[in-house]
Amino acid sequence: MLDVREIPCSIKHGLIIQTFVDLKVGEHFILRNGHDPVPLRYQFEDRLPGGFAWSTLEAGPDLWRVRIAKVKAVAVPISADSCCSGGACCG
């Protein structure tokens, strides 16, 4: 489980993507977040197309839990760090 509710926005997406990258094909982790991680899902879709499975387990209002699984090996762009500049986009 990866609980990012207390992680600073500026590093949150990079941490989540690195956690995904470190998975072996067939493995997964559960993401716990304090808001809907839609921007993060868009980032996954853009940077890791076809490489992941996303299943919402709990949808707020105070806690979101998402199962993120690696379904195939994918090349991760070097820019796969945070998409955020500290704003509300963080997932």
mmCIF file of N, CA and C in Angstrom:
data_model
loop_
_atom_site.group_PDB
_atom_site.id
_atom_site.type_symbol
_atom_site.label_atom_id
_atom_site.label_comp_id
_atom_site.label_asym_id
_atom_site.label_seq_id
_atom_site.Cartn_x
_atom_site.Cartn_y
_atom_site.Cartn_z
ATOM 1 N N MET A 1 0.848 -1.175 0.000
ATOM 2 C CA MET A 1 0.000 0.000 0.000
ATOM 3 C C MET A 1 0.895 1.240 0.000
ATOM 4 N N LEU A 2 0.471 2.224 -0.765
ATOM 5 C CA LEU A 2 1.191 3.489 -0.831
ATOM 6 C C LEU A 2 0.217 4.597 -0.451
ATOM 7 N N ASP A 3 0.408 5.159 0.727
ATOM 8 C CA ASP A 3 -0.451 6.235 1.233
ATOM 9 C C ASP A 3 0.250 7.553 0.956
ATOM 10 N N VAL A 4 -0.317 8.349 0.049
ATOM 11 C CA VAL A 4 0.332 9.606 -0.347
ATOM 12 C C VAL A 4 -0.395 10.834 0.196
ATOM 13 N N ARG A 5 -1.300 10.622 1.133
ATOM 14 C CA ARG A 5 -2.080 11.749 1.644
ATOM 15 C C ARG A 5 -1.216 12.818 2.286
ATOM 16 N N GLU A 6 -0.096 12.461 2.864
ATOM 17 C CA GLU A 6 0.766 13.438 3.545
ATOM 18 C C GLU A 6 2.019 13.780 2.734
ATOM 19 N N ILE A 7 2.119 13.271 1.522
ATOM 20 C CA ILE A 7 3.285 13.524 0.672
ATOM 21 C C ILE A 7 3.114 14.880 -0.023
ATOM 22 N N PRO A 8 4.146 15.715 -0.038
ATOM 23 C CA PRO A 8 4.043 17.012 -0.733
ATOM 24 C C PRO A 8 3.705 16.827 -2.209
ATOM 25 N N CYS A 9 2.841 17.664 -2.681
ATOM 26 C CA CYS A 9 2.377 17.595 -4.063
ATOM 27 C C CYS A 9 3.526 17.613 -5.063
ATOM 28 N N SER A 10 4.562 18.344 -4.767
ATOM 29 C CA SER A 10 5.663 18.516 -5.712
ATOM 30 C C SER A 10 6.396 17.207 -6.030
ATOM 31 N N ILE A 11 6.270 16.188 -5.179
ATOM 32 C CA ILE A 11 6.959 14.912 -5.424
ATOM 33 C C ILE A 11 6.001 13.727 -5.519
ATOM 34 N N LYS A 12 4.723 13.969 -5.325
ATOM 35 C CA LYS A 12 3.744 12.885 -5.237
ATOM 36 C C LYS A 12 3.684 12.024 -6.491
ATOM 37 N N HIS A 13 3.501 12.631 -7.660
ATOM 38 C CA HIS A 13 3.368 11.834 -8.881
ATOM 39 C C HIS A 13 4.643 11.061 -9.179
ATOM 40 N N GLY A 14 5.796 11.690 -8.984
ATOM 41 C CA GLY A 14 7.064 10.997 -9.218
ATOM 42 C C GLY A 14 7.198 9.766 -8.342
ATOM 43 N N LEU A 15 6.813 9.870 -7.081
ATOM 44 C CA LEU A 15 6.868 8.738 -6.161
ATOM 45 C C LEU A 15 5.931 7.617 -6.609
ATOM 46 N N ILE A 16 4.729 7.983 -7.012
ATOM 47 C CA ILE A 16 3.751 6.976 -7.433
ATOM 48 C C ILE A 16 4.226 6.279 -8.709
ATOM 49 N N ILE A 17 4.716 7.044 -9.666
ATOM 50 C CA ILE A 17 5.181 6.437 -10.911
ATOM 51 C C ILE A 17 6.397 5.557 -10.655
ATOM 52 N N GLN A 18 7.306 5.984 -9.789
ATOM 53 C CA GLN A 18 8.472 5.152 -9.478
ATOM 54 C C GLN A 18 8.039 3.854 -8.805
ATOM 55 N N THR A 19 7.033 3.927 -7.934
ATOM 56 C CA THR A 19 6.507 2.719 -7.298
ATOM 57 C C THR A 19 5.975 1.767 -8.369
ATOM 58 N N PHE A 20 5.272 2.310 -9.355
ATOM 59 C CA PHE A 20 4.765 1.492 -10.460
ATOM 60 C C PHE A 20 5.917 0.888 -11.266
ATOM 61 N N VAL A 21 6.896 1.701 -11.610
ATOM 62 C CA VAL A 21 8.036 1.240 -12.404
ATOM 63 C C VAL A 21 8.741 0.080 -11.708
ATOM 64 N N ASP A 22 8.840 0.139 -10.400
ATOM 65 C CA ASP A 22 9.534 -0.892 -9.632
ATOM 66 C C ASP A 22 8.776 -2.219 -9.557
ATOM 67 N N LEU A 23 7.507 -2.216 -9.951
ATOM 68 C CA LEU A 23 6.724 -3.448 -9.946
ATOM 69 C C LEU A 23 7.188 -4.385 -11.048
ATOM 70 N N LYS A 24 7.018 -5.678 -10.806
ATOM 71 C CA LYS A 24 7.179 -6.671 -11.859
ATOM 72 C C LYS A 24 5.833 -6.822 -12.548
ATOM 73 N N VAL A 25 5.849 -7.250 -13.796
ATOM 74 C CA VAL A 25 4.593 -7.493 -14.510
ATOM 75 C C VAL A 25 3.761 -8.484 -13.695
ATOM 76 N N GLY A 26 2.502 -8.141 -13.493
ATOM 77 C CA GLY A 26 1.592 -8.972 -12.705
ATOM 78 C C GLY A 26 1.438 -8.501 -11.270
ATOM 79 N N GLU A 27 2.316 -7.628 -10.800
ATOM 80 C CA GLU A 27 2.214 -7.102 -9.441
ATOM 81 C C GLU A 27 1.365 -5.836 -9.430
ATOM 82 N N HIS A 28 0.948 -5.440 -8.224
ATOM 83 C CA HIS A 28 0.145 -4.227 -8.077
ATOM 84 C C HIS A 28 0.425 -3.592 -6.720
ATOM 85 N N PHE A 29 -0.068 -2.374 -6.562
ATOM 86 C CA PHE A 29 -0.084 -1.733 -5.254
ATOM 87 C C PHE A 29 -1.409 -1.004 -5.106
ATOM 88 N N ILE A 30 -1.753 -0.704 -3.867
ATOM 89 C CA ILE A 30 -2.959 0.055 -3.558
ATOM 90 C C ILE A 30 -2.528 1.474 -3.204
ATOM 91 N N LEU A 31 -3.056 2.432 -3.933
ATOM 92 C CA LEU A 31 -2.787 3.846 -3.682
ATOM 93 C C LEU A 31 -3.882 4.398 -2.779
ATOM 94 N N ARG A 32 -3.475 5.074 -1.721
ATOM 95 C CA ARG A 32 -4.417 5.773 -0.839
ATOM 96 C C ARG A 32 -4.175 7.262 -1.006
ATOM 97 N N ASN A 33 -5.251 8.002 -1.312
ATOM 98 C CA ASN A 33 -5.121 9.424 -1.557
ATOM 99 C C ASN A 33 -6.288 10.167 -0.932
ATOM 100 N N GLY A 34 -6.113 11.434 -0.641
ATOM 101 C CA GLY A 34 -7.141 12.236 0.002
ATOM 102 C C GLY A 34 -8.095 12.916 -0.955
ATOM 103 N N HIS A 35 -7.876 12.745 -2.259
ATOM 104 C CA HIS A 35 -8.785 13.299 -3.261
ATOM 105 C C HIS A 35 -8.747 12.406 -4.503
ATOM 106 N N ASP A 36 -9.687 12.619 -5.385
ATOM 107 C CA ASP A 36 -9.795 11.818 -6.599
ATOM 108 C C ASP A 36 -8.527 11.978 -7.444
ATOM 109 N N PRO A 37 -7.808 10.887 -7.727
ATOM 110 C CA PRO A 37 -6.548 10.985 -8.462
ATOM 111 C C PRO A 37 -6.704 10.986 -9.986
ATOM 112 N N VAL A 38 -7.714 11.648 -10.487
ATOM 113 C CA VAL A 38 -7.958 11.709 -11.931
ATOM 114 C C VAL A 38 -6.747 12.258 -12.693
ATOM 115 N N PRO A 39 -6.110 13.357 -12.255
ATOM 116 C CA PRO A 39 -4.936 13.843 -13.003
ATOM 117 C C PRO A 39 -3.826 12.795 -13.089
ATOM 118 N N LEU A 40 -3.656 12.018 -12.034
ATOM 119 C CA LEU A 40 -2.655 10.959 -12.045
ATOM 120 C C LEU A 40 -3.021 9.899 -13.079
ATOM 121 N N ARG A 41 -4.291 9.543 -13.140
ATOM 122 C CA ARG A 41 -4.715 8.551 -14.137
ATOM 123 C C ARG A 41 -4.438 9.068 -15.548
ATOM 124 N N TYR A 42 -4.718 10.334 -15.809
ATOM 125 C CA TYR A 42 -4.415 10.901 -17.126
ATOM 126 C C TYR A 42 -2.925 10.819 -17.421
ATOM 127 N N GLN A 43 -2.113 11.054 -16.408
ATOM 128 C CA GLN A 43 -0.664 10.973 -16.588
ATOM 129 C C GLN A 43 -0.257 9.539 -16.914
ATOM 130 N N PHE A 44 -0.825 8.561 -16.220
ATOM 131 C CA PHE A 44 -0.551 7.153 -16.517
ATOM 132 C C PHE A 44 -0.968 6.832 -17.958
ATOM 133 N N GLU A 45 -2.157 7.277 -18.357
ATOM 134 C CA GLU A 45 -2.646 7.000 -19.707
ATOM 135 C C GLU A 45 -1.736 7.614 -20.766
ATOM 136 N N ASP A 46 -1.205 8.786 -20.475
ATOM 137 C CA ASP A 46 -0.332 9.472 -21.421
ATOM 138 C C ASP A 46 1.051 8.834 -21.486
ATOM 139 N N ARG A 47 1.616 8.496 -20.344
ATOM 140 C CA ARG A 47 3.008 8.050 -20.288
ATOM 141 C C ARG A 47 3.190 6.545 -20.261
ATOM 142 N N LEU A 48 2.153 5.806 -19.904
ATOM 143 C CA LEU A 48 2.268 4.353 -19.745
ATOM 144 C C LEU A 48 1.116 3.629 -20.444
ATOM 145 N N PRO A 49 0.781 4.016 -21.666
ATOM 146 C CA PRO A 49 -0.404 3.442 -22.313
ATOM 147 C C PRO A 49 -0.313 1.920 -22.450
ATOM 148 N N GLY A 50 -1.374 1.250 -22.022
ATOM 149 C CA GLY A 50 -1.441 -0.203 -22.133
ATOM 150 C C GLY A 50 -0.622 -0.966 -21.123
ATOM 151 N N GLY A 51 0.094 -0.271 -20.270
ATOM 152 C CA GLY A 51 0.982 -0.958 -19.337
ATOM 153 C C GLY A 51 0.412 -1.163 -17.954
ATOM 154 N N PHE A 52 -0.764 -0.609 -17.703
ATOM 155 C CA PHE A 52 -1.301 -0.654 -16.345
ATOM 156 C C PHE A 52 -2.800 -0.959 -16.368
ATOM 157 N N ALA A 53 -3.283 -1.402 -15.214
ATOM 158 C CA ALA A 53 -4.723 -1.556 -14.979
ATOM 159 C C ALA A 53 -5.060 -0.723 -13.761
ATOM 160 N N TRP A 54 -6.149 0.022 -13.828
ATOM 161 C CA TRP A 54 -6.550 0.974 -12.794
ATOM 162 C C TRP A 54 -7.925 0.570 -12.296
ATOM 163 N N SER A 55 -8.042 0.277 -11.017
ATOM 164 C CA SER A 55 -9.329 -0.119 -10.445
ATOM 165 C C SER A 55 -9.601 0.712 -9.200
ATOM 166 N N THR A 56 -10.662 1.485 -9.240
ATOM 167 C CA THR A 56 -11.047 2.273 -8.070
ATOM 168 C C THR A 56 -11.718 1.354 -7.063
ATOM 169 N N LEU A 57 -11.170 1.305 -5.854
ATOM 170 C CA LEU A 57 -11.700 0.462 -4.786
ATOM 171 C C LEU A 57 -12.588 1.249 -3.831
ATOM 172 N N GLU A 58 -12.272 2.517 -3.655
ATOM 173 C CA GLU A 58 -13.032 3.403 -2.769
ATOM 174 C C GLU A 58 -12.961 4.803 -3.359
ATOM 175 N N ALA A 59 -14.118 5.482 -3.419
ATOM 176 C CA ALA A 59 -14.187 6.784 -4.086
ATOM 177 C C ALA A 59 -14.741 7.856 -3.164
ATOM 178 N N GLY A 60 -13.919 8.277 -2.213
ATOM 179 C CA GLY A 60 -14.197 9.440 -1.378
ATOM 180 C C GLY A 60 -15.415 9.335 -0.488
ATOM 181 N N PRO A 61 -15.761 10.431 0.130
ATOM 182 C CA PRO A 61 -15.261 11.771 -0.180
ATOM 183 C C PRO A 61 -13.933 12.121 0.486
ATOM 184 N N ASP A 62 -13.514 11.392 1.511
ATOM 185 C CA ASP A 62 -12.271 11.744 2.203
ATOM 186 C C ASP A 62 -11.102 10.829 1.864
ATOM 187 N N LEU A 63 -11.387 9.661 1.320
ATOM 188 C CA LEU A 63 -10.337 8.698 1.002
ATOM 189 C C LEU A 63 -10.646 8.034 -0.327
ATOM 190 N N TRP A 64 -9.649 8.005 -1.188
ATOM 191 C CA TRP A 64 -9.728 7.251 -2.439
ATOM 192 C C TRP A 64 -8.695 6.152 -2.348
ATOM 193 N N ARG A 65 -9.107 4.957 -2.721
ATOM 194 C CA ARG A 65 -8.189 3.818 -2.812
ATOM 195 C C ARG A 65 -8.272 3.284 -4.234
ATOM 196 N N VAL A 66 -7.092 3.147 -4.849
ATOM 197 C CA VAL A 66 -7.012 2.701 -6.230
ATOM 198 C C VAL A 66 -5.982 1.580 -6.318
ATOM 199 N N ARG A 67 -6.357 0.512 -6.985
ATOM 200 C CA ARG A 67 -5.430 -0.596 -7.257
ATOM 201 C C ARG A 67 -4.800 -0.311 -8.617
ATOM 202 N N ILE A 68 -3.464 -0.223 -8.633
ATOM 203 C CA ILE A 68 -2.727 0.024 -9.868
ATOM 204 C C ILE A 68 -1.837 -1.184 -10.107
ATOM 205 N N ALA A 69 -2.087 -1.857 -11.222
ATOM 206 C CA ALA A 69 -1.349 -3.083 -11.541
ATOM 207 C C ALA A 69 -0.524 -2.883 -12.810
ATOM 208 N N LYS A 70 0.627 -3.546 -12.861
ATOM 209 C CA LYS A 70 1.450 -3.525 -14.069
ATOM 210 C C LYS A 70 1.059 -4.746 -14.896
ATOM 211 N N VAL A 71 0.534 -4.489 -16.091
ATOM 212 C CA VAL A 71 0.060 -5.590 -16.933
ATOM 213 C C VAL A 71 1.049 -5.958 -18.037
ATOM 214 N N LYS A 72 1.977 -5.065 -18.342
ATOM 215 C CA LYS A 72 3.046 -5.387 -19.284
ATOM 216 C C LYS A 72 4.196 -4.409 -19.060
ATOM 217 N N ALA A 73 5.363 -4.810 -19.524
ATOM 218 C CA ALA A 73 6.539 -3.949 -19.406
ATOM 219 C C ALA A 73 6.349 -2.732 -20.305
ATOM 220 N N VAL A 74 6.688 -1.576 -19.785
ATOM 221 C CA VAL A 74 6.569 -0.332 -20.544
ATOM 222 C C VAL A 74 7.817 0.503 -20.328
ATOM 223 N N ALA A 75 8.167 1.265 -21.350
ATOM 224 C CA ALA A 75 9.273 2.216 -21.227
ATOM 225 C C ALA A 75 8.710 3.496 -20.626
ATOM 226 N N VAL A 76 9.358 3.976 -19.595
ATOM 227 C CA VAL A 76 8.891 5.184 -18.919
ATOM 228 C C VAL A 76 9.736 6.363 -19.388
ATOM 229 N N PRO A 77 9.083 7.407 -19.920
ATOM 230 C CA PRO A 77 9.834 8.588 -20.357
ATOM 231 C C PRO A 77 10.625 9.199 -19.201
ATOM 232 N N ILE A 78 11.743 9.795 -19.517
ATOM 233 C CA ILE A 78 12.570 10.446 -18.499
ATOM 234 C C ILE A 78 11.777 11.508 -17.760
ATOM 235 N N SER A 79 10.819 12.121 -18.407
ATOM 236 C CA SER A 79 10.034 13.181 -17.781
ATOM 237 C C SER A 79 8.917 12.635 -16.897
ATOM 238 N N ALA A 80 8.989 11.381 -16.508
ATOM 239 C CA ALA A 80 7.917 10.769 -15.719
ATOM 240 C C ALA A 80 8.024 11.134 -14.244
ATOM 241 N N ASP A 81 8.351 12.359 -13.974
ATOM 242 C CA ASP A 81 8.364 12.831 -12.596
ATOM 243 C C ASP A 81 7.014 13.463 -12.298
ATOM 244 N N SER A 82 6.966 14.474 -11.497
ATOM 245 C CA SER A 82 5.716 15.108 -11.145
ATOM 246 C C SER A 82 5.220 15.971 -12.295
ATOM 247 N N CYS A 83 3.901 15.960 -12.495
ATOM 248 C CA CYS A 83 3.296 16.853 -13.489
ATOM 249 C C CYS A 83 2.955 18.186 -12.837
ATOM 250 N N CYS A 84 3.162 18.243 -11.564
ATOM 251 C CA CYS A 84 2.652 19.380 -10.799
ATOM 252 C C CYS A 84 3.694 20.449 -10.558
ATOM 253 N N SER A 85 3.189 21.620 -10.329
ATOM 254 C CA SER A 85 4.056 22.699 -9.867
ATOM 255 C C SER A 85 3.578 23.141 -8.489
ATOM 256 N N GLY A 86 2.958 22.174 -7.776
ATOM 257 C CA GLY A 86 2.473 22.467 -6.446
ATOM 258 C C GLY A 86 1.009 22.869 -6.423
ATOM 259 N N GLY A 87 0.339 22.801 -7.559
ATOM 260 C CA GLY A 87 -1.063 23.194 -7.643
ATOM 261 C C GLY A 87 -2.006 22.061 -7.328
ATOM 262 N N ALA A 88 -3.268 22.266 -7.672
ATOM 263 C CA ALA A 88 -4.318 21.315 -7.316
ATOM 264 C C ALA A 88 -4.366 20.101 -8.231
ATOM 265 N N CYS A 89 -3.449 19.978 -9.193
ATOM 266 C CA CYS A 89 -3.536 18.884 -10.142
ATOM 267 C C CYS A 89 -3.088 17.559 -9.563
ATOM 268 N N CYS A 90 -2.427 17.570 -8.463
ATOM 269 C CA CYS A 90 -1.817 16.333 -7.967
ATOM 270 C C CYS A 90 -2.848 15.262 -7.666
ATOM 271 N N GLY A 91 -2.478 14.038 -8.007
ATOM 272 C CA GLY A 91 -3.301 12.865 -7.727
ATOM 273 C C GLY A 91 -2.648 12.136 -6.684
#
